[in-house]
Amino acid sequence: MINYRLKKLEKEGKRIKVGVVGAGRMGTGLVCQIAQMQGMRTVAIADTTLDRALEAYKISGIKEKDIIITDDVKTAIDSIAREKMVVTKNGQIIPECPVDAVVDATGIPEIGARTAFNSIMNKKHVVTLTVEAVL
């Protein structure tokens, strides 16, 4: 059922925009999985190590020319509006961007809590992809 809804969103040009905070093993795996799906798109990745975020996009098939590196929220918003992918060191700008859902894949409970709080305050869906957050 979800697959049909995602295909419909893709056909209508209304993809679910996802921002991922944390480009380690789990975050990169998620980015690669979303790249294989219809109806969803990872539009922003944050990691304190930019190379990991860039690598996540690279292995998911995104071309370097389609990636904008910025820590400025206005530049990130503009880039996403122009259908570019955003890479940032500052995961706390992602909840302010035009995304539908924010995924915390940092594995760091304090950052995950801050990301979730900022996402909720910006009326974004929150997904925790981290064993540390499961109690």
mmCIF file of N, CA and C in Angstrom:
data_model
loop_
_atom_site.group_PDB
_atom_site.id
_atom_site.type_symbol
_atom_site.label_atom_id
_atom_site.label_comp_id
_atom_site.label_asym_id
_atom_site.label_seq_id
_atom_site.Cartn_x
_atom_site.Cartn_y
_atom_site.Cartn_z
ATOM 1 N N MET A 1 0.820 -1.196 0.000
ATOM 2 C CA MET A 1 0.000 0.000 0.000
ATOM 3 C C MET A 1 0.865 1.263 0.000
ATOM 4 N N ILE A 2 1.878 1.300 0.857
ATOM 5 C CA ILE A 2 2.751 2.474 0.905
ATOM 6 C C ILE A 2 3.450 2.659 -0.431
ATOM 7 N N ASN A 3 3.876 1.554 -1.035
ATOM 8 C CA ASN A 3 4.563 1.623 -2.319
ATOM 9 C C ASN A 3 3.694 2.302 -3.380
ATOM 10 N N TYR A 4 2.400 1.993 -3.396
ATOM 11 C CA TYR A 4 1.497 2.610 -4.367
ATOM 12 C C TYR A 4 1.353 4.109 -4.110
ATOM 13 N N ARG A 5 1.276 4.476 -2.840
ATOM 14 C CA ARG A 5 1.174 5.905 -2.508
ATOM 15 C C ARG A 5 2.440 6.661 -2.909
ATOM 16 N N LEU A 6 3.595 6.038 -2.673
ATOM 17 C CA LEU A 6 4.859 6.674 -3.067
ATOM 18 C C LEU A 6 4.948 6.812 -4.585
ATOM 19 N N LYS A 7 4.515 5.793 -5.313
ATOM 20 C CA LYS A 7 4.513 5.870 -6.784
ATOM 21 C C LYS A 7 3.589 6.992 -7.262
ATOM 22 N N LYS A 8 2.448 7.137 -6.590
ATOM 23 C CA LYS A 8 1.511 8.209 -6.941
ATOM 24 C C LYS A 8 2.146 9.577 -6.689
ATOM 25 N N LEU A 9 2.808 9.737 -5.549
ATOM 26 C CA LEU A 9 3.491 11.002 -5.255
ATOM 27 C C LEU A 9 4.542 11.309 -6.316
ATOM 28 N N GLU A 10 5.303 10.297 -6.701
ATOM 29 C CA GLU A 10 6.333 10.468 -7.731
ATOM 30 C C GLU A 10 5.700 10.928 -9.044
ATOM 31 N N LYS A 11 4.625 10.259 -9.426
ATOM 32 C CA LYS A 11 3.931 10.581 -10.679
ATOM 33 C C LYS A 11 3.395 12.015 -10.662
ATOM 34 N N GLU A 12 2.949 12.460 -9.495
ATOM 35 C CA GLU A 12 2.406 13.814 -9.346
ATOM 36 C C GLU A 12 3.494 14.860 -9.125
ATOM 37 N N GLY A 13 4.746 14.411 -9.006
ATOM 38 C CA GLY A 13 5.847 15.339 -8.757
ATOM 39 C C GLY A 13 5.848 15.899 -7.348
ATOM 40 N N LYS A 14 5.295 15.147 -6.403
ATOM 41 C CA LYS A 14 5.183 15.598 -5.010
ATOM 42 C C LYS A 14 5.972 14.677 -4.088
ATOM 43 N N ARG A 15 7.254 14.580 -4.293
ATOM 44 C CA ARG A 15 8.075 13.692 -3.469
ATOM 45 C C ARG A 15 8.118 14.140 -2.009
ATOM 46 N N ILE A 16 8.267 13.174 -1.124
ATOM 47 C CA ILE A 16 8.503 13.460 0.290
ATOM 48 C C ILE A 16 9.962 13.869 0.414
ATOM 49 N N LYS A 17 10.204 15.062 0.935
ATOM 50 C CA LYS A 17 11.570 15.579 1.074
ATOM 51 C C LYS A 17 12.101 15.228 2.459
ATOM 52 N N VAL A 18 13.252 14.563 2.460
ATOM 53 C CA VAL A 18 13.848 14.079 3.703
ATOM 54 C C VAL A 18 15.183 14.767 3.947
ATOM 55 N N GLY A 19 15.415 15.163 5.187
ATOM 56 C CA GLY A 19 16.716 15.660 5.617
ATOM 57 C C GLY A 19 17.306 14.655 6.591
ATOM 58 N N VAL A 20 18.570 14.315 6.415
ATOM 59 C CA VAL A 20 19.229 13.317 7.258
ATOM 60 C C VAL A 20 20.355 13.979 8.037
ATOM 61 N N VAL A 21 20.343 13.802 9.349
ATOM 62 C CA VAL A 21 21.412 14.312 10.204
ATOM 63 C C VAL A 21 22.239 13.109 10.648
ATOM 64 N N GLY A 22 23.454 13.029 10.131
ATOM 65 C CA GLY A 22 24.344 11.911 10.428
ATOM 66 C C GLY A 22 24.544 11.042 9.202
ATOM 67 N N ALA A 23 25.758 11.026 8.680
ATOM 68 C CA ALA A 23 26.055 10.253 7.467
ATOM 69 C C ALA A 23 27.047 9.131 7.758
ATOM 70 N N GLY A 24 26.848 8.479 8.892
ATOM 71 C CA GLY A 24 27.643 7.294 9.188
ATOM 72 C C GLY A 24 27.061 6.110 8.435
ATOM 73 N N ARG A 25 27.259 4.936 8.954
ATOM 74 C CA ARG A 25 26.796 3.726 8.277
ATOM 75 C C ARG A 25 25.274 3.707 8.107
ATOM 76 N N MET A 26 24.544 3.999 9.175
ATOM 77 C CA MET A 26 23.082 3.941 9.098
ATOM 78 C C MET A 26 22.509 5.074 8.253
ATOM 79 N N GLY A 27 23.022 6.284 8.440
ATOM 80 C CA GLY A 27 22.538 7.417 7.653
ATOM 81 C C GLY A 27 22.812 7.239 6.174
ATOM 82 N N THR A 28 24.018 6.790 5.836
ATOM 83 C CA THR A 28 24.369 6.561 4.435
ATOM 84 C C THR A 28 23.512 5.448 3.845
ATOM 85 N N GLY A 29 23.281 4.398 4.612
ATOM 86 C CA GLY A 29 22.412 3.319 4.142
ATOM 87 C C GLY A 29 21.011 3.817 3.841
ATOM 88 N N LEU A 30 20.496 4.694 4.691
ATOM 89 C CA LEU A 30 19.170 5.266 4.467
ATOM 90 C C LEU A 30 19.146 6.116 3.199
ATOM 91 N N VAL A 31 20.157 6.959 3.025
ATOM 92 C CA VAL A 31 20.231 7.811 1.830
ATOM 93 C C VAL A 31 20.234 6.942 0.570
ATOM 94 N N CYS A 32 21.003 5.874 0.587
ATOM 95 C CA CYS A 32 21.066 4.965 -0.567
ATOM 96 C C CYS A 32 19.725 4.270 -0.799
ATOM 97 N N GLN A 33 19.047 3.889 0.272
ATOM 98 C CA GLN A 33 17.747 3.235 0.141
ATOM 99 C C GLN A 33 16.709 4.200 -0.433
ATOM 100 N N ILE A 34 16.670 5.422 0.080
ATOM 101 C CA ILE A 34 15.712 6.408 -0.428
ATOM 102 C C ILE A 34 15.958 6.685 -1.907
ATOM 103 N N ALA A 35 17.219 6.698 -2.322
ATOM 104 C CA ALA A 35 17.552 6.946 -3.734
ATOM 105 C C ALA A 35 16.953 5.881 -4.650
ATOM 106 N N GLN A 36 16.688 4.692 -4.123
ATOM 107 C CA GLN A 36 16.112 3.597 -4.910
ATOM 108 C C GLN A 36 14.583 3.662 -4.954
ATOM 109 N N MET A 37 14.000 4.531 -4.136
ATOM 110 C CA MET A 37 12.549 4.572 -3.989
ATOM 111 C C MET A 37 11.919 5.669 -4.834
ATOM 112 N N GLN A 38 10.688 5.429 -5.217
ATOM 113 C CA GLN A 38 9.907 6.478 -5.857
ATOM 114 C C GLN A 38 9.158 7.240 -4.771
ATOM 115 N N GLY A 39 8.924 8.522 -5.008
ATOM 116 C CA GLY A 39 8.108 9.312 -4.098
ATOM 117 C C GLY A 39 8.833 9.923 -2.918
ATOM 118 N N MET A 40 10.132 9.657 -2.800
ATOM 119 C CA MET A 40 10.924 10.233 -1.712
ATOM 120 C C MET A 40 12.256 10.707 -2.268
ATOM 121 N N ARG A 41 12.827 11.700 -1.588
ATOM 122 C CA ARG A 41 14.132 12.215 -1.994
ATOM 123 C C ARG A 41 14.845 12.793 -0.778
ATOM 124 N N THR A 42 16.114 12.436 -0.636
ATOM 125 C CA THR A 42 16.929 13.035 0.420
ATOM 126 C C THR A 42 17.459 14.355 -0.120
ATOM 127 N N VAL A 43 16.965 15.473 0.406
ATOM 128 C CA VAL A 43 17.338 16.786 -0.126
ATOM 129 C C VAL A 43 18.437 17.466 0.677
ATOM 130 N N ALA A 44 18.731 16.934 1.875
ATOM 131 C CA ALA A 44 19.787 17.533 2.699
ATOM 132 C C ALA A 44 20.403 16.471 3.601
ATOM 133 N N ILE A 45 21.729 16.534 3.713
ATOM 134 C CA ILE A 45 22.463 15.649 4.620
ATOM 135 C C ILE A 45 23.401 16.509 5.448
ATOM 136 N N ALA A 46 23.407 16.264 6.750
ATOM 137 C CA ALA A 46 24.329 16.964 7.646
ATOM 138 C C ALA A 46 25.257 15.959 8.304
ATOM 139 N N ASP A 47 26.512 16.317 8.370
ATOM 140 C CA ASP A 47 27.493 15.532 9.115
ATOM 141 C C ASP A 47 28.653 16.453 9.450
ATOM 142 N N THR A 48 29.237 16.268 10.619
ATOM 143 C CA THR A 48 30.373 17.106 11.003
ATOM 144 C C THR A 48 31.576 16.846 10.109
ATOM 145 N N THR A 49 31.586 15.697 9.447
ATOM 146 C CA THR A 49 32.614 15.384 8.456
ATOM 147 C C THR A 49 31.966 15.476 7.079
ATOM 148 N N LEU A 50 32.207 16.577 6.382
ATOM 149 C CA LEU A 50 31.551 16.809 5.092
ATOM 150 C C LEU A 50 31.772 15.675 4.102
ATOM 151 N N ASP A 51 32.963 15.089 4.108
ATOM 152 C CA ASP A 51 33.258 14.020 3.155
ATOM 153 C C ASP A 51 32.300 12.844 3.294
ATOM 154 N N ARG A 52 31.847 12.557 4.498
ATOM 155 C CA ARG A 52 30.903 11.444 4.678
ATOM 156 C C ARG A 52 29.553 11.775 4.047
ATOM 157 N N ALA A 53 29.100 13.004 4.228
ATOM 158 C CA ALA A 53 27.829 13.409 3.623
ATOM 159 C C ALA A 53 27.936 13.411 2.100
ATOM 160 N N LEU A 54 29.047 13.917 1.589
ATOM 161 C CA LEU A 54 29.263 13.915 0.136
ATOM 162 C C LEU A 54 29.326 12.495 -0.408
ATOM 163 N N GLU A 55 29.991 11.616 0.317
ATOM 164 C CA GLU A 55 30.099 10.213 -0.101
ATOM 165 C C GLU A 55 28.731 9.533 -0.107
ATOM 166 N N ALA A 56 27.883 9.864 0.858
ATOM 167 C CA ALA A 56 26.533 9.286 0.898
ATOM 168 C C ALA A 56 25.765 9.640 -0.370
ATOM 169 N N TYR A 57 25.849 10.891 -0.778
ATOM 170 C CA TYR A 57 25.195 11.287 -2.031
ATOM 171 C C TYR A 57 25.846 10.610 -3.231
ATOM 172 N N LYS A 58 27.172 10.563 -3.231
ATOM 173 C CA LYS A 58 27.899 9.976 -4.359
ATOM 174 C C LYS A 58 27.497 8.515 -4.570
ATOM 175 N N ILE A 59 27.504 7.718 -3.504
ATOM 176 C CA ILE A 59 27.163 6.307 -3.693
ATOM 177 C C ILE A 59 25.680 6.086 -3.950
ATOM 178 N N SER A 60 24.863 7.095 -3.675
ATOM 179 C CA SER A 60 23.444 6.967 -3.998
ATOM 180 C C SER A 60 23.135 7.464 -5.411
ATOM 181 N N GLY A 61 24.182 7.900 -6.128
ATOM 182 C CA GLY A 61 24.002 8.256 -7.534
ATOM 183 C C GLY A 61 23.829 9.735 -7.824
ATOM 184 N N ILE A 62 23.993 10.589 -6.836
ATOM 185 C CA ILE A 62 23.855 12.035 -7.049
ATOM 186 C C ILE A 62 25.168 12.588 -7.587
ATOM 187 N N LYS A 63 25.055 13.396 -8.626
ATOM 188 C CA LYS A 63 26.245 13.997 -9.235
ATOM 189 C C LYS A 63 26.732 15.187 -8.404
ATOM 190 N N GLU A 64 28.039 15.380 -8.402
ATOM 191 C CA GLU A 64 28.653 16.458 -7.618
ATOM 192 C C GLU A 64 28.100 17.829 -7.998
ATOM 193 N N LYS A 65 27.778 18.029 -9.267
ATOM 194 C CA LYS A 65 27.263 19.324 -9.729
ATOM 195 C C LYS A 65 25.880 19.644 -9.148
ATOM 196 N N ASP A 66 25.207 18.629 -8.615
ATOM 197 C CA ASP A 66 23.881 18.824 -8.042
ATOM 198 C C ASP A 66 23.904 18.999 -6.522
ATOM 199 N N ILE A 67 25.108 19.115 -5.957
ATOM 200 C CA ILE A 67 25.259 19.232 -4.506
ATOM 201 C C ILE A 67 25.780 20.620 -4.143
ATOM 202 N N ILE A 68 25.132 21.243 -3.191
ATOM 203 C CA ILE A 68 25.553 22.545 -2.670
ATOM 204 C C ILE A 68 26.008 22.345 -1.225
ATOM 205 N N ILE A 69 27.212 22.811 -0.921
ATOM 206 C CA ILE A 69 27.739 22.740 0.445
ATOM 207 C C ILE A 69 27.532 24.101 1.099
ATOM 208 N N THR A 70 26.806 24.111 2.222
ATOM 209 C CA THR A 70 26.549 25.374 2.916
ATOM 210 C C THR A 70 26.167 25.124 4.370
ATOM 211 N N ASP A 71 26.483 26.075 5.218
ATOM 212 C CA ASP A 71 26.007 26.069 6.599
ATOM 213 C C ASP A 71 25.005 27.199 6.822
ATOM 214 N N ASP A 72 24.619 27.857 5.735
ATOM 215 C CA ASP A 72 23.689 28.982 5.789
ATOM 216 C C ASP A 72 22.284 28.493 5.446
ATOM 217 N N VAL A 73 21.338 28.707 6.339
ATOM 218 C CA VAL A 73 19.988 28.188 6.141
ATOM 219 C C VAL A 73 19.317 28.790 4.905
ATOM 220 N N LYS A 74 19.529 30.072 4.643
ATOM 221 C CA LYS A 74 18.892 30.694 3.472
ATOM 222 C C LYS A 74 19.428 30.102 2.171
ATOM 223 N N THR A 75 20.726 29.861 2.124
ATOM 224 C CA THR A 75 21.317 29.230 0.940
ATOM 225 C C THR A 75 20.783 27.811 0.784
ATOM 226 N N ALA A 76 20.642 27.104 1.891
ATOM 227 C CA ALA A 76 20.110 25.739 1.849
ATOM 228 C C ALA A 76 18.672 25.732 1.332
ATOM 229 N N ILE A 77 17.852 26.637 1.835
ATOM 230 C CA ILE A 77 16.456 26.725 1.397
ATOM 231 C C ILE A 77 16.390 27.018 -0.096
ATOM 232 N N ASP A 78 17.182 27.980 -0.546
ATOM 233 C CA ASP A 78 17.216 28.337 -1.966
ATOM 234 C C ASP A 78 17.697 27.163 -2.816
ATOM 235 N N SER A 79 18.701 26.462 -2.353
ATOM 236 C CA SER A 79 19.251 25.331 -3.103
ATOM 237 C C SER A 79 18.225 24.218 -3.256
ATOM 238 N N ILE A 80 17.518 23.912 -2.187
ATOM 239 C CA ILE A 80 16.483 22.874 -2.254
ATOM 240 C C ILE A 80 15.368 23.303 -3.200
ATOM 241 N N ALA A 81 15.005 24.580 -3.175
ATOM 242 C CA ALA A 81 13.978 25.095 -4.087
ATOM 243 C C ALA A 81 14.407 24.943 -5.547
ATOM 244 N N ARG A 82 15.731 25.003 -5.783
ATOM 245 C CA ARG A 82 16.263 24.823 -7.143
ATOM 246 C C ARG A 82 16.568 23.357 -7.447
ATOM 247 N N GLU A 83 16.065 22.459 -6.576
ATOM 248 C CA GLU A 83 16.228 21.010 -6.717
ATOM 249 C C GLU A 83 17.674 20.551 -6.650
ATOM 250 N N LYS A 84 18.469 21.270 -5.883
ATOM 251 C CA LYS A 84 19.842 20.853 -5.588
ATOM 252 C C LYS A 84 19.826 20.118 -4.252
ATOM 253 N N MET A 85 20.842 19.309 -4.026
ATOM 254 C CA MET A 85 20.995 18.597 -2.761
ATOM 255 C C MET A 85 21.912 19.421 -1.863
ATOM 256 N N VAL A 86 21.633 19.446 -0.589
ATOM 257 C CA VAL A 86 22.409 20.249 0.353
ATOM 258 C C VAL A 86 23.239 19.344 1.255
ATOM 259 N N VAL A 87 24.485 19.747 1.452
ATOM 260 C CA VAL A 87 25.373 19.116 2.426
ATOM 261 C C VAL A 87 25.819 20.212 3.380
ATOM 262 N N THR A 88 25.760 19.912 4.678
ATOM 263 C CA THR A 88 26.117 20.898 5.690
ATOM 264 C C THR A 88 26.787 20.219 6.879
ATOM 265 N N LYS A 89 27.585 20.985 7.593
ATOM 266 C CA LYS A 89 28.138 20.505 8.864
ATOM 267 C C LYS A 89 27.155 20.760 10.002
ATOM 268 N N ASN A 90 26.217 21.674 9.779
ATOM 269 C CA ASN A 90 25.295 22.110 10.823
ATOM 270 C C ASN A 90 23.936 21.427 10.676
ATOM 271 N N GLY A 91 23.768 20.327 11.381
ATOM 272 C CA GLY A 91 22.515 19.585 11.303
ATOM 273 C C GLY A 91 21.314 20.343 11.811
ATOM 274 N N GLN A 92 21.534 21.381 12.591
ATOM 275 C CA GLN A 92 20.411 22.117 13.157
ATOM 276 C C GLN A 92 19.752 23.069 12.163
ATOM 277 N N ILE A 93 20.329 23.231 10.965
ATOM 278 C CA ILE A 93 19.628 24.030 9.949
ATOM 279 C C ILE A 93 18.618 23.184 9.183
ATOM 280 N N ILE A 94 18.771 21.878 9.208
ATOM 281 C CA ILE A 94 17.887 21.019 8.414
ATOM 282 C C ILE A 94 16.416 21.159 8.812
ATOM 283 N N PRO A 95 16.065 21.221 10.101
ATOM 284 C CA PRO A 95 14.653 21.413 10.438
ATOM 285 C C PRO A 95 14.066 22.733 9.925
ATOM 286 N N GLU A 96 14.912 23.705 9.624
ATOM 287 C CA GLU A 96 14.434 24.987 9.102
ATOM 288 C C GLU A 96 14.273 24.963 7.586
ATOM 289 N N CYS A 97 14.744 23.914 6.954
ATOM 290 C CA CYS A 97 14.681 23.790 5.495
ATOM 291 C C CYS A 97 13.325 23.223 5.064
ATOM 292 N N PRO A 98 13.002 23.349 3.773
ATOM 293 C CA PRO A 98 11.738 22.798 3.273
ATOM 294 C C PRO A 98 11.811 21.277 3.122
ATOM 295 N N VAL A 99 11.779 20.591 4.261
ATOM 296 C CA VAL A 99 11.754 19.130 4.280
ATOM 297 C C VAL A 99 10.467 18.687 4.967
ATOM 298 N N ASP A 100 10.023 17.494 4.638
ATOM 299 C CA ASP A 100 8.825 16.949 5.275
ATOM 300 C C ASP A 100 9.172 16.155 6.524
ATOM 301 N N ALA A 101 10.355 15.538 6.504
ATOM 302 C CA ALA A 101 10.781 14.706 7.628
ATOM 303 C C ALA A 101 12.269 14.886 7.870
ATOM 304 N N VAL A 102 12.638 14.841 9.145
ATOM 305 C CA VAL A 102 14.045 14.925 9.538
ATOM 306 C C VAL A 102 14.403 13.611 10.226
ATOM 307 N N VAL A 103 15.474 12.993 9.752
ATOM 308 C CA VAL A 103 15.943 11.734 10.328
ATOM 309 C C VAL A 103 17.210 12.000 11.123
ATOM 310 N N ASP A 104 17.193 11.599 12.399
ATOM 311 C CA ASP A 104 18.419 11.664 13.196
ATOM 312 C C ASP A 104 19.091 10.306 13.120
ATOM 313 N N ALA A 105 20.288 10.282 12.541
ATOM 314 C CA ALA A 105 21.082 9.051 12.439
ATOM 315 C C ALA A 105 22.470 9.289 13.015
ATOM 316 N N THR A 106 22.549 10.152 14.021
ATOM 317 C CA THR A 106 23.856 10.533 14.565
ATOM 318 C C THR A 106 24.415 9.510 15.544
ATOM 319 N N GLY A 107 23.543 8.848 16.267
ATOM 320 C CA GLY A 107 24.017 7.957 17.317
ATOM 321 C C GLY A 107 24.436 8.700 18.574
ATOM 322 N N ILE A 108 24.158 9.991 18.623
ATOM 323 C CA ILE A 108 24.519 10.816 19.782
ATOM 324 C C ILE A 108 23.216 11.346 20.396
ATOM 325 N N PRO A 109 22.803 10.804 21.557
ATOM 326 C CA PRO A 109 21.504 11.165 22.129
ATOM 327 C C PRO A 109 21.267 12.666 22.288
ATOM 328 N N GLU A 110 22.274 13.419 22.719
ATOM 329 C CA GLU A 110 22.089 14.859 22.922
ATOM 330 C C GLU A 110 21.779 15.566 21.600
ATOM 331 N N ILE A 111 22.495 15.206 20.551
ATOM 332 C CA ILE A 111 22.242 15.818 19.240
ATOM 333 C C ILE A 111 20.889 15.358 18.715
ATOM 334 N N GLY A 112 20.575 14.089 18.911
ATOM 335 C CA GLY A 112 19.279 13.575 18.484
ATOM 336 C C GLY A 112 18.128 14.296 19.157
ATOM 337 N N ALA A 113 18.271 14.562 20.458
ATOM 338 C CA ALA A 113 17.224 15.277 21.196
ATOM 339 C C ALA A 113 17.065 16.698 20.667
ATOM 340 N N ARG A 114 18.186 17.366 20.431
ATOM 341 C CA ARG A 114 18.142 18.733 19.906
ATOM 342 C C ARG A 114 17.528 18.747 18.500
ATOM 343 N N THR A 115 17.927 17.788 17.676
ATOM 344 C CA THR A 115 17.390 17.698 16.313
ATOM 345 C C THR A 115 15.887 17.448 16.353
ATOM 346 N N ALA A 116 15.456 16.530 17.204
ATOM 347 C CA ALA A 116 14.027 16.232 17.321
ATOM 348 C C ALA A 116 13.252 17.456 17.805
ATOM 349 N N PHE A 117 13.764 18.132 18.823
ATOM 350 C CA PHE A 117 13.097 19.323 19.349
ATOM 351 C C PHE A 117 12.966 20.396 18.267
ATOM 352 N N ASN A 118 14.075 20.695 17.579
ATOM 353 C CA ASN A 118 14.042 21.720 16.528
ATOM 354 C C ASN A 118 13.118 21.318 15.385
ATOM 355 N N SER A 119 13.072 20.036 15.085
ATOM 356 C CA SER A 119 12.178 19.561 14.025
ATOM 357 C C SER A 119 10.721 19.746 14.423
ATOM 358 N N ILE A 120 10.396 19.373 15.645
ATOM 359 C CA ILE A 120 9.026 19.536 16.135
ATOM 360 C C ILE A 120 8.638 21.015 16.154
ATOM 361 N N MET A 121 9.537 21.868 16.608
ATOM 362 C CA MET A 121 9.258 23.305 16.648
ATOM 363 C C MET A 121 9.054 23.882 15.247
ATOM 364 N N ASN A 122 9.623 23.234 14.236
ATOM 365 C CA ASN A 122 9.452 23.665 12.844
ATOM 366 C C ASN A 122 8.389 22.837 12.120
ATOM 367 N N LYS A 123 7.591 22.090 12.897
ATOM 368 C CA LYS A 123 6.471 21.305 12.373
ATOM 369 C C LYS A 123 6.898 20.259 11.331
ATOM 370 N N LYS A 124 7.994 19.590 11.625
ATOM 371 C CA LYS A 124 8.507 18.529 10.751
ATOM 372 C C LYS A 124 8.296 17.176 11.422
ATOM 373 N N HIS A 125 8.108 16.155 10.605
ATOM 374 C CA HIS A 125 8.068 14.792 11.129
ATOM 375 C C HIS A 125 9.470 14.416 11.582
ATOM 376 N N VAL A 126 9.566 13.616 12.629
ATOM 377 C CA VAL A 126 10.860 13.210 13.185
ATOM 378 C C VAL A 126 10.985 11.692 13.120
ATOM 379 N N VAL A 127 12.131 11.239 12.642
ATOM 380 C CA VAL A 127 12.445 9.812 12.621
ATOM 381 C C VAL A 127 13.786 9.644 13.318
ATOM 382 N N THR A 128 13.858 8.709 14.261
ATOM 383 C CA THR A 128 15.143 8.423 14.898
ATOM 384 C C THR A 128 15.643 7.089 14.364
ATOM 385 N N LEU A 129 16.804 7.125 13.756
ATOM 386 C CA LEU A 129 17.430 5.929 13.189
ATOM 387 C C LEU A 129 18.716 5.697 13.964
ATOM 388 N N THR A 130 18.539 5.345 15.212
ATOM 389 C CA THR A 130 19.692 5.197 16.086
ATOM 390 C C THR A 130 19.347 4.273 17.243
ATOM 391 N N VAL A 131 20.202 3.324 17.507
ATOM 392 C CA VAL A 131 19.958 2.408 18.619
ATOM 393 C C VAL A 131 20.005 3.129 19.953
ATOM 394 N N GLU A 132 20.777 4.181 20.050
ATOM 395 C CA GLU A 132 20.924 4.910 21.308
ATOM 396 C C GLU A 132 19.622 5.563 21.750
ATOM 397 N N ALA A 133 18.741 5.881 20.805
ATOM 398 C CA ALA A 133 17.490 6.562 21.148
ATOM 399 C C ALA A 133 16.383 5.590 21.542
ATOM 400 N N VAL A 134 16.600 4.312 21.330
ATOM 401 C CA VAL A 134 15.587 3.312 21.661
ATOM 402 C C VAL A 134 15.751 2.908 23.121
ATOM 403 N N LEU A 135 14.711 3.108 23.884
ATOM 404 C CA LEU A 135 14.778 2.765 25.317
ATOM 405 C C LEU A 135 13.992 1.517 25.610
#
